Amino acid sequence: MVLLEARHIAKSFGHVAALRDVSLEVAAGEIVGLLGENGAGKSTLIKILTGLERHDAGDILLDGRSVAFSSPRQAQDAGIAAVYQEINLIPERSVADNLFINRAPRVAGLFINRRQMISDARALLSRYGLDVDPARTLRTLGLGTQQLVSIIRTVSLGARVVILDEPTSALSAHEVELLFGIVRTLREERVGVIYVSHRLSECYALCDRMTVLRDGVVALTEATARLPRARLIAAMLGRELVERSRSAQVVANDGAAAGSSDNVLHVEHLNWRRQVVDVGLDVRKGEVVGLAGLLGSGRTETMKAIYGAVTPDSGTVTIMQHRRHRATPARSLQDGLAFLSEDRRSEGIFSHLTVAENLSASMLRRIARWGIISRQRRDALVSEYVSRLGVKTGGSDAPISSLSGGNQQKVLIGRALSTDPSVVMLDDPTRGIDVGAKAEIHRTIADLASHGMGVLVTSSELEELVDTTDRLVVLDEGRVVDTLATAGHHADDVLAVIAGMQTAPSSAPAAEAGAP
Amino acid sequence: QSSSAGVGVSSGATCVNPRPGHENLSGMVIGFSQSENEQNPFRAAETESVRSTAKSVGVRRLLYTNANSNQAKQVADIENMISQGAKAIIVAPLNATGLQPALEQAAQAHVPVVTIDRATAGTPCRDFITFMGSDFRKQGERAAQAMVDATNGTANIVEIQGAYGNVVEAQRSEGFAAGLKGHPGLKLLASQSGNWSATDAQHVMEQLLLAHPDINALYTHADVMTLGAIRAITQSGRRPGHDIRIVSIDGTRAIVQMIASDQVQAAIETNPRLGPAAFDALKSWFNGTPVPQTIITNDALYTRANAATSIASGAAY
Amino acid sequence: MKSFSSTLFAWPGGRQMRRISIGTTPPGGKPSRVPNLRDLSVYLALVLLIIFDLVLTPGFRNPFVVRSLLFEAAPVVLIALGQSLAIGTRGIDLSVGSIMALSSAIIGISLGFGQNVGIAGAIFGGLACGLLNGIFIAIFRIAPLISSLALLVAARGLAQALLSGARVDLPMDGPLSALGQITIMGVPVVAIVALAVAAAFAFLVRRTLPGQYAIFVGASREASVLAGHPVRATLIFVYGLSGLLAGIAGVFASARLGAADANYIGVQFELDAVAAAVIGGTPLSGGRIAVAGTVAGVLLLTILDATFIMNNVNANFAQILKAAFIVGALYMQRGRA
Amino acid sequence: MSATLPASPRMPRPPPAAHRGAERRQRLFAVIQARGATVVLIVAALVAGLIFPAFLKPENIEDLTTAASFLGLVTLGQTFVIIMGGFDLSVGSMIGLGTVLAAYAAPYGVLAAFGAPLAAGALVGLVNGLLIVKARMAPFIVTLAALLALKGLAIVLAGESLIIADPGLFGRSANGALFGVGNLTIILLAAYAVAALVLNRTAYGSAVFATGGNEDAARMLGVAVDRTKLLTYMLSGTMAGLSGALLAAHLSSGISSAGNGYELQSIAAAVIGGVLLTGGVGTLLGALSGVLLLGMIENIINQIGSLSAAFQGLASGVFLLVAVLVQSGLTRQRSS
Ligand SMILES: Nc1ncnc2c1ncn2[C@@H]1O[C@H](COP(=O)(O)OP(=O)(O)OP(=O)(O)O)[C@@H](O)[C@H]1O
Ligand SMILES: Nc1ncnc2c1ncn2[C@@H]1O[C@H](COP(=O)(O)OP(=O)(O)OP(=O)(O)O)[C@@H](O)[C@H]1O
Ligand SMILES: [Mg+2]
Ligand SMILES: [Mg+2]
């Protein structure tokens, strides 16, 4: 029985046609995967289905009847609930408040019963296996936990159709398992699910059927069982994926590293609050070093402390033999250290400004003389980066907010590289990015290294990290616990190493990773 | 110091303290509630008059508050002074009404209140023992007469008024309009508010001179505004006092000097030196002597004829 | 080490990838940045108002009107420019009117040392207040609205205290009097200065580091820090500049008035300045500064005030009409945040 | 293909080996941080009490709360608006207009005297809200325009002031007392108590926090953002109307200039009370403390009793700055 159906949806933002002709249906008890490159139009479709955006053409049918929602609230009332791509909760409120916004238990029909609400929240969270104090302010939780709270809230609304837009981009493997359990329960309860993800393995593990969008049209719809991986990727990219050989990369980089053993980045005894503890690490010229660790192990904080975005309590950072005192981001950039934040929305982009302004934000000093910025130099550099990084944009004067997430990320990488650094730190540069763009970013990293730059990188996907780095520095609770060479290793080996270090009994099932 | 300078007409009705204590003002705590800040020389002279009289009378402490143009604050100020032990209070009310709760509290505490310069609503003898100040309507009428004298009965006049709706403004406007009746040669081209401010008056006058190039007479409700307007007149290339005849109200030293030098034709005095009379009234009250309910000050008219001597004698403030 | 930009793009396959990416760029290229009605509304309103006045307002055709209005507008242009910069950083500067008064008071008390000393002192006083404001905002992280509000109260109080509430007449000769009167071909010198400052501002905002930093800070303070911008220095610079301009505006206003006046100079000018900046197209949400629009906004409000006076409209009705006008002008550009 | 890292089985970190006293001190400090304004208020009151013996007398405290009640009531509405992520600059003028309307309506009975300003306040709030919500105009400008228009309107209607000849019951509503406590004080405290209940314990209150905390998210969560905004601006207008009505009753007059400047003072009071101008965070207890702190400034200046008007402005500005500095210094760690 088809529950929700979209027919021939079209939507343009100014000159950009986000959706040209998209049809999609989901039946009760079915999980439909929605895939596509960055900017293919997935999020836009979801916003249209839930009344957050208006479509220009086409129909939406619920139970065969045409519907038009003008707000998510109306969609919710009709039984369609969504978790949007960016976490959308109220950070300054408690977990329980966020879970029960709009539907808190009342006393006398008017006053919220806080005690009841907290205990309801606790019950709800534990039913889905999430162990957090419902009275805690949401802001104080990790991104993954926040995302799970958002998901739990949505599925507990009792909707008949649940849409998840990249729900796993901030989740750890354990949390992904929690999520999978939740989604499978939904299927058993005959709820229709639309599942958006860039992680193909997840889609294969979960979905009954997959729909691939490319440039605003449906490129493919097929039952999962009949869909080989290669065909799926080809449909997403419009061509075959050229997989780079990992060994070749490692050899190339080893060569570069061997040629010069000098450290471009040297960190000693770095401490920040209790989240970075006595961290020491080295990045050599031409080397790609991965910062591995479990979620919340302090990777982000380590990078920020090195960069000076937070002021370390103690420790030394040496860049290109130049020892620094009192780091600030500005000084780091001057000394040749660039950083890409994992939190694109609030720490990365300037959302009202143009692509050009965003890209050139860190090189202003370089293109200025006596404080006056040279337009020509800026435009030349910007258009060079835009075209070389393959940023899909309506022009460098377009506002960055009109770009899809992946393309925004490319602009930010361009910004980091534009300072001509000798070391770059990329915090999860491939988060929320499609396979094609991911490969491009990997290529960029390798290329940077082969030209003598030092790279420190994290990723939420261990295999990716193993594949793209020369060495891994493993963090646990803010401490460096091991350093491994990645050459010849497989992700599973590294996982075993990390898992072996875990003294806690319940290390996540490594077997799940890497499937299918 | 000439005690009770300028105080003249007083009405017949009087108030008498039913329980005269024959107390001495010296050694007493007395409160003075001023209404607005003292940029206006009138306010400054008034405060100074109260302060210096207090000193010469020898009061133990003069509590001074300023409501800064906030009515609720003036009420709170007065109540505050009562709870700080003021035995008598002098008030320059901000508005024609709105002091009731404070006056009531004073009455309950048997604290006599003298209102100065602006009358405020209340029952004489209960809420306050006397009001002393100018008759603003009459000032307007006298200004009209002075204008007739200065222009020989034909002129295109603009009026720069005080803050709109203010009692003083209303009465000076009314009085002036009434005074113009019967003088068809005097035409009032425009009336705009100068907000009791030289800055605003200059701004307004400048625009009025552009809109009405045929202006040849100016009436303003206060000397401060006259000063601003004169600046505008000069900047427009006209000569104040000649191309444009000017009548003002207040009689401050600066304007009286201009009268002497023929830049301004006339000014109706508003006497701010109310301190001595106010303390006299309190003295009478505590002694059980009758106090007139209304004391209208004798306001001078400054013209070319008496301007120089008034400055020499210090009459102009 | 070779420059990154020259080597990065040698990567294999880059060309192929690029072609695929570019294939999706919509034909027609750039989304238009052609100014639309929304962006032009302030100029449109200004032109309509001037036409109305030329036809209906008595005396408006008098050539001296331009001179008078420009004298009036010059100080407001200065503070509105400073304001637009502060708003561009997602802040606000409510202290400008009071700083004008303080500047005026400083002139008043320093007359004994010569007018030039007074002028320098006044401008310096404005700068000092602005820097103080900037330090509170940048270092102590006090909300700009509150910090500048406290300064609004304190600076006015200090000005009144300096002059003990009195008004001091300025000498009728010397530089102050000249500033208040001299025109070049009918255009007041102060207006020429204000226009020059506006031109410099346009350049500052578009082409210089501090101006660009201000816009970035307004667009996102967090991202700005990570992008290596000197955020605190930028904020201190912005509010310092705003204070400096308010100091100059105070000199201009005193010169025009011929008096130092702590009570009435600059009263509520901060609100006019905000309104002018916003009507001119500087959104309160930061990240954008419309210099020409701000100047037009000031002219609009100045002419509007003059229109009411010249038509002898009661000041209170005038205030109601002005409010309606501001709402109308903003309605035309609604949705721009 | 992609291996995701397993989650950290977060072990509770061993508690620091600190003894009880240190822990208690820490908790006390946390409370002080959370209640910065209230703590500053209490400390300042004690200090003032030491310097001016009359300050802590019950009559003086009552004077203070009575005088602060008008600002207090508008600050209540303003606090809702700021938490909701907006501003309301129109409240000051609305008070003045409210007193005038109350004065006109007073002869028709107490109900009319309260009804007229309250209804007008709600209407003004509705218009503000519609312009902000429907026409998507900036709250600062919309309410600034309302500030100008309402002030003009009040003077057009009443001139400077208007007397209420026989205030009777209407007058007693503000000036009477219950069990020795002034009505205004009671009304102020009751209003804050009810408002705290509404803000923290109703769906509307949650919607206010959600809208101010993250408007887009609130919309996506299904919060009726537009309705919440409208209601909140209406609440603010109504509270200003109420403040105006009570002020008219208190003064037996309509005063068109009443409430001048309260728009900024109410924002200042809320911010001193720890309400974040960015929205989504704040408490009513904090806002009330902010109001009383501002009231204290005037009261203390009167206690000094000889400060010239010129120095009063300077003193209040400096006090305001110090209060904000101390308060935000106390709360800094919490928000970073
Ligand atoms: N508000 C907007 N204004 C202009 N263009 C937009 C807007 N929202 C989306 N677009 C454009 O529409 C296209 C589709 O974007 P959408 O966010 O739906 O992609 P997506 O498939 O979700 O990508 P990603 O995987 O990166 O999240 C992109 O080209 C994007 O630039
Ligand atoms: N499950 C969790 N529960 C509570 N706090 C968490 C949790 N996960 C992370 N945190 C907190 O949030 C912050 C996240 O840490 P950090 O960002 O350094 O981790 P990370 O290793 O960079 O992980 P990732 O970037 O993948 O989120 C830390 O301050 C940590 O204390
Ligand atoms: Mg998306
Ligand atoms: Mg991280």
Coordinates of C-alpha atoms in Angstrom, one line a residue, chain A residues 22-382:
Chain A
V22 CA 11.4 13.8 -9.3
S23 CA 8.9 11.1 -8.4
L24 CA 9.2 9.0 -5.3
E25 CA 7.0 6.7 -3.4
V26 CA 7.1 4.9 -0.1
A27 CA 4.8 2.2 1.1
A28 CA 3.9 1.2 4.7
G29 CA 6.6 -0.9 6.2
E30 CA 9.1 0.0 3.5
I31 CA 12.5 1.7 3.8
V32 CA 13.4 3.7 0.7
G33 CA 17.0 4.9 0.4
L34 CA 17.5 8.3 -1.2
L35 CA 20.9 8.8 -2.6
G36 CA 22.8 11.2 -4.8
E37 CA 25.8 13.5 -5.0
N38 CA 26.0 16.7 -3.0
G39 CA 23.6 19.1 -4.4
A40 CA 21.5 16.4 -6.2
G41 CA 18.4 17.8 -4.5
K42 CA 17.8 15.3 -1.7
S43 CA 17.3 17.8 1.1
T44 CA 15.3 20.0 -1.1
L45 CA 12.9 17.1 -1.8
I46 CA 12.5 16.4 1.9
K47 CA 11.8 20.0 2.7
I48 CA 9.1 20.0 0.1
L49 CA 7.5 16.8 1.4
T50 CA 7.3 18.3 4.9
G51 CA 6.0 21.7 4.0
L52 CA 9.2 23.6 4.7
E53 CA 9.6 24.7 1.1
R54 CA 7.0 25.1 -1.6
H55 CA 7.4 23.1 -4.9
D56 CA 7.0 24.9 -8.2
A57 CA 5.3 21.9 -10.0
G58 CA 4.1 18.4 -9.2
D59 CA 1.9 16.7 -6.7
I60 CA 2.2 15.2 -3.3
L61 CA -0.2 12.4 -2.4
L62 CA -0.8 11.0 1.0
D63 CA -3.0 7.8 0.9
G64 CA -3.8 8.7 -2.7
R65 CA -5.1 12.1 -1.8
S66 CA -3.4 15.3 -2.9
V67 CA -2.0 17.3 0.0
A68 CA -0.2 20.6 0.4
F69 CA 1.5 21.5 3.6
S70 CA 2.5 25.0 4.4
S71 CA 4.4 24.1 7.6
P72 CA 6.2 21.1 9.2
R73 CA 3.5 21.3 11.8
Q74 CA 0.8 20.5 9.3
A75 CA 2.9 17.7 7.9
Q76 CA 3.3 16.3 11.4
D77 CA -0.3 16.5 12.0
A78 CA -0.9 14.6 8.8
G79 CA 1.6 11.9 9.9
I80 CA 4.8 12.9 8.2
A81 CA 7.8 13.7 10.4
A82 CA 11.3 14.4 9.4
V83 CA 14.8 14.7 10.9
Y84 CA 16.5 17.3 8.8
Q85 CA 20.1 17.2 7.7
E86 CA 21.3 19.7 10.2
I87 CA 20.4 19.0 13.8
N88 CA 17.4 21.0 14.5
L89 CA 16.8 21.2 18.2
I90 CA 16.9 24.0 20.8
P91 CA 20.4 23.8 22.2
E92 CA 19.8 25.9 25.4
R93 CA 16.9 23.7 26.5
S94 CA 17.0 20.3 28.3
V95 CA 16.8 17.0 26.5
A96 CA 13.3 16.4 27.9
D97 CA 12.1 19.8 26.8
N98 CA 13.4 19.0 23.3
L99 CA 11.8 15.6 23.2
F100 CA 8.4 16.9 24.4
I101 CA 8.2 20.3 22.8
N102 CA 4.6 20.8 21.9
R103 CA 3.3 17.7 23.6
A104 CA 4.4 17.8 27.2
P105 CA 2.3 16.0 29.8
R106 CA 0.0 18.5 31.5
V107 CA -1.6 19.1 34.8
A108 CA -5.2 20.3 34.6
G109 CA -4.7 20.6 30.8
L110 CA -2.7 23.7 31.2
F111 CA 0.5 23.4 33.2
I112 CA 3.4 21.2 32.1
N113 CA 4.1 18.4 34.6
R114 CA 7.8 18.6 34.7
R115 CA 8.4 15.6 36.8
Q116 CA 6.2 13.5 34.6
M117 CA 8.0 14.9 31.5
I118 CA 11.4 14.0 32.8
S119 CA 10.4 10.5 33.7
D120 CA 8.6 10.0 30.3
A121 CA 11.7 11.3 28.7
R122 CA 13.9 8.9 30.6
A123 CA 11.6 6.0 29.6
L124 CA 11.7 7.0 26.0
L125 CA 15.4 7.4 25.9
S126 CA 16.0 4.1 27.6
R127 CA 13.6 2.4 25.3
Y128 CA 15.8 3.3 22.4
G129 CA 18.9 2.5 24.4
L130 CA 20.3 6.0 24.8
D131 CA 21.7 6.7 28.2
V132 CA 21.6 10.4 28.9
D133 CA 20.1 12.5 31.7
P134 CA 17.0 14.1 30.4
A135 CA 17.4 17.1 32.5
R136 CA 20.8 18.0 30.9
T137 CA 21.0 21.0 28.6
L138 CA 21.2 19.7 25.1
R139 CA 24.1 22.0 24.2
T140 CA 26.3 20.1 26.6
L141 CA 25.9 16.8 24.8
G142 CA 28.0 15.6 21.9
L143 CA 26.8 16.1 18.4
G144 CA 26.0 12.4 18.0
T145 CA 23.9 12.3 21.1
Q146 CA 22.1 15.4 20.0
Q147 CA 21.3 13.8 16.7
L148 CA 20.0 10.7 18.4
V149 CA 17.7 12.8 20.6
S150 CA 16.4 14.5 17.5
I151 CA 15.7 11.1 15.8
I152 CA 14.1 9.7 18.9
R153 CA 11.9 12.7 19.1
T154 CA 10.8 12.3 15.6
V155 CA 10.0 8.7 15.6
S156 CA 8.1 9.0 18.8
L157 CA 5.7 11.4 17.3
G158 CA 3.8 8.4 16.0
A159 CA 4.1 9.4 12.3
R160 CA 3.2 7.1 9.5
V161 CA 6.0 8.3 7.4
V162 CA 9.4 9.1 8.9
I163 CA 12.1 10.8 6.8
L164 CA 15.7 10.8 7.9
D165 CA 18.1 13.1 6.1
E166 CA 21.7 11.9 6.7
P167 CA 21.0 10.9 10.2
T168 CA 24.3 9.1 10.7
S169 CA 26.7 11.8 9.7
A170 CA 27.4 12.6 13.4
L171 CA 26.9 9.2 14.8
S172 CA 29.4 6.6 16.1
A173 CA 29.1 3.0 15.1
H174 CA 27.4 2.1 18.3
E175 CA 24.9 5.0 17.8
V176 CA 24.4 3.9 14.2
E177 CA 23.4 0.5 15.6
L178 CA 20.9 2.1 17.9
L179 CA 19.6 4.0 14.9
F180 CA 19.3 0.8 12.8
G181 CA 17.4 -0.8 15.6
I182 CA 15.0 2.1 15.7
V183 CA 14.5 2.1 11.9
R184 CA 13.8 -1.6 11.9
T185 CA 11.3 -1.2 14.6
L186 CA 9.6 1.4 12.5
R187 CA 9.4 -1.1 9.6
E188 CA 7.8 -3.6 11.9
E189 CA 5.3 -1.1 12.9
R190 CA 4.4 -0.6 9.3
V191 CA 5.8 2.9 9.1
G192 CA 7.2 4.1 5.8
V193 CA 10.8 5.4 6.0
I194 CA 12.8 7.5 3.6
Y195 CA 16.4 7.3 4.4
V196 CA 19.0 9.6 3.0
S197 CA 22.7 8.8 3.4
H198 CA 26.0 9.0 1.6
R199 CA 27.1 5.8 3.3
L200 CA 26.3 3.1 0.9
S201 CA 26.9 0.3 3.4
E202 CA 24.1 1.7 5.5
C203 CA 21.7 1.8 2.7
Y204 CA 22.5 -1.7 1.7
A205 CA 22.0 -2.8 5.3
L206 CA 18.7 -1.1 5.7
C207 CA 16.8 -0.2 2.6
D208 CA 14.3 -2.2 0.6
R209 CA 14.6 0.0 -2.4
M210 CA 16.8 2.9 -3.5
T211 CA 16.2 6.0 -5.5
V212 CA 19.2 7.9 -6.8
L213 CA 18.9 11.6 -7.7
R214 CA 21.3 13.3 -10.0
D215 CA 21.1 17.0 -10.9
G216 CA 17.5 17.1 -9.8
V217 CA 16.1 14.1 -11.7
V218 CA 15.7 10.5 -10.7
A219 CA 18.6 8.6 -12.2
L220 CA 17.6 5.2 -10.9
T221 CA 15.0 3.4 -8.8
E222 CA 15.7 -0.2 -8.0
A223 CA 15.1 -2.8 -5.3
T224 CA 18.2 -3.2 -3.2
A225 CA 18.5 -6.9 -3.9
R226 CA 18.8 -6.2 -7.6
L227 CA 21.2 -3.3 -7.3
P228 CA 24.9 -4.0 -7.5
R229 CA 27.2 -1.4 -5.9
A230 CA 28.9 -0.5 -9.1
R231 CA 25.7 0.3 -10.8
L232 CA 24.5 2.4 -7.9
I233 CA 27.7 4.4 -7.8
A234 CA 27.6 4.8 -11.6
A235 CA 24.1 6.2 -11.3
M236 CA 25.1 8.7 -8.7
L237 CA 28.1 10.0 -10.5
G238 CA 26.9 9.5 -14.1
R239 CA 30.1 7.5 -14.7
E240 CA 32.3 4.7 -13.2
L241 CA 34.1 5.5 -10.0
V242 CA 37.9 5.5 -10.5
E243 CA 39.1 3.9 -7.3
R244 CA 42.6 5.0 -6.4
S245 CA 44.9 2.3 -5.4
R246 CA 45.8 2.7 -1.8
S247 CA 49.2 1.1 -2.0
A248 CA 50.2 3.4 -4.8
Q249 CA 49.3 6.3 -2.6
V250 CA 51.2 5.0 0.3
V251 CA 54.3 4.4 -1.8
A252 CA 54.1 7.9 -3.2
N253 CA 53.8 9.4 0.2
D254 CA 56.5 7.2 1.8
G255 CA 58.8 8.6 -0.8
A256 CA 58.0 12.1 0.1
A257 CA 58.3 11.4 3.7
A258 CA 61.6 9.6 3.4
G259 CA 63.1 12.5 1.4
S260 CA 62.8 14.8 4.4
S261 CA 62.4 13.7 7.9
D262 CA 61.9 17.2 9.3
N263 CA 58.8 17.9 11.3
V264 CA 56.5 20.5 10.0
L265 CA 54.4 20.2 13.1
H266 CA 55.6 19.2 16.5
V267 CA 53.4 19.1 19.5
E268 CA 54.5 18.4 23.1
H269 CA 52.7 18.0 26.4
L270 CA 49.6 19.8 25.2
N271 CA 46.8 20.1 27.8
W272 CA 43.4 21.8 27.6
R273 CA 40.9 21.4 30.4
R274 CA 40.5 17.7 30.9
Q275 CA 39.8 17.0 27.3
V276 CA 43.3 17.2 25.9
V277 CA 45.8 15.4 28.1
D278 CA 49.5 15.6 27.6
V279 CA 49.2 15.2 23.9
G280 CA 52.3 14.9 21.8
L281 CA 52.5 14.3 18.1
D282 CA 54.6 15.0 15.0
V283 CA 53.7 15.5 11.4
R284 CA 56.5 15.4 8.9
K285 CA 56.8 17.1 5.7
G286 CA 54.8 15.3 3.0
E287 CA 53.1 13.1 5.6
V288 CA 49.4 12.5 6.1
V289 CA 48.7 11.7 9.8
G290 CA 45.3 10.5 10.9
L291 CA 44.0 11.4 14.3
A292 CA 42.0 8.3 15.2
G293 CA 39.8 7.7 18.2
L294 CA 36.4 7.1 19.4
L295 CA 33.7 9.7 19.3
G296 CA 34.4 12.2 22.0
S297 CA 38.0 11.1 22.4
G298 CA 39.2 14.7 22.0
R299 CA 40.2 14.8 18.3
T300 CA 38.4 18.1 17.7
E301 CA 39.7 19.6 20.9
T302 CA 43.3 18.6 20.1
M303 CA 43.1 20.3 16.8
K304 CA 41.6 23.4 18.2
A305 CA 44.2 23.6 21.0
I306 CA 47.0 23.2 18.4
Y307 CA 45.4 25.8 16.2
G308 CA 44.7 28.2 19.1
A309 CA 41.0 28.3 18.7
V310 CA 41.0 27.4 22.4
T311 CA 43.8 28.5 24.6
P312 CA 45.8 25.4 25.8
D313 CA 46.5 25.3 29.5
S314 CA 50.1 24.1 28.8
G315 CA 52.3 22.5 26.2
T316 CA 54.2 23.6 23.2
V317 CA 53.5 23.7 19.5
T318 CA 56.3 24.0 17.0
I319 CA 55.5 24.7 13.3
M320 CA 58.4 24.5 10.8
Q321 CA 60.9 24.6 13.6
H322 CA 59.3 27.8 14.8
R323 CA 58.1 27.5 18.4
R324 CA 55.0 29.4 19.2
H325 CA 53.8 31.2 22.3
R326 CA 50.2 32.1 22.9
A327 CA 48.6 30.6 19.8
T328 CA 45.7 32.3 18.1
P329 CA 44.1 31.3 14.8
A330 CA 45.5 34.4 13.1
R331 CA 49.0 33.6 14.2
S332 CA 48.7 29.9 13.3
L333 CA 47.7 30.9 9.8
Q334 CA 50.7 33.3 9.6
D335 CA 53.0 30.5 10.8
G336 CA 51.7 28.2 8.1
L337 CA 49.1 26.1 10.0
A338 CA 45.5 26.0 8.6
F339 CA 42.4 24.3 10.1
L340 CA 39.1 23.2 8.8
S341 CA 36.4 22.9 11.4
E342 CA 34.0 20.0 11.6
D343 CA 31.1 22.3 12.4
R344 CA 30.6 23.8 9.0
R345 CA 27.4 25.7 9.8
S346 CA 28.4 27.6 12.8
E347 CA 32.2 27.7 12.6
G348 CA 32.8 27.5 8.9
I349 CA 30.7 29.4 6.5
F350 CA 29.6 33.1 6.5
S351 CA 26.1 32.2 5.5
H352 CA 25.0 35.6 4.1
L353 CA 28.2 36.2 2.1
T354 CA 29.2 35.1 -1.3
V355 CA 31.3 32.2 -2.4
A356 CA 34.1 34.5 -3.3
E357 CA 34.0 36.3 0.1
N358 CA 33.9 32.9 1.9
L359 CA 36.7 31.5 0.0
S360 CA 39.0 34.5 0.3
A361 CA 38.3 35.1 4.0
S362 CA 41.7 33.8 5.2
M363 CA 43.9 35.2 2.4
L364 CA 42.8 38.8 2.8
R365 CA 46.1 39.8 4.3
R366 CA 48.0 38.2 1.5
I367 CA 46.1 39.9 -1.2
A368 CA 46.2 43.3 0.5
R369 CA 48.8 45.9 0.3
W370 CA 48.9 48.6 3.1
G371 CA 45.5 47.3 4.2
I372 CA 43.9 47.7 0.8
I373 CA 42.6 44.6 -0.9
S374 CA 43.4 44.0 -4.5
R375 CA 40.2 43.0 -6.3
Q376 CA 42.0 41.5 -9.3
R377 CA 44.2 39.3 -7.2
R378 CA 41.2 38.1 -5.1
D379 CA 39.0 37.3 -8.1
A380 CA 41.8 35.5 -9.8
L381 CA 42.6 33.3 -6.8
V382 CA 38.9 32.7 -6.1

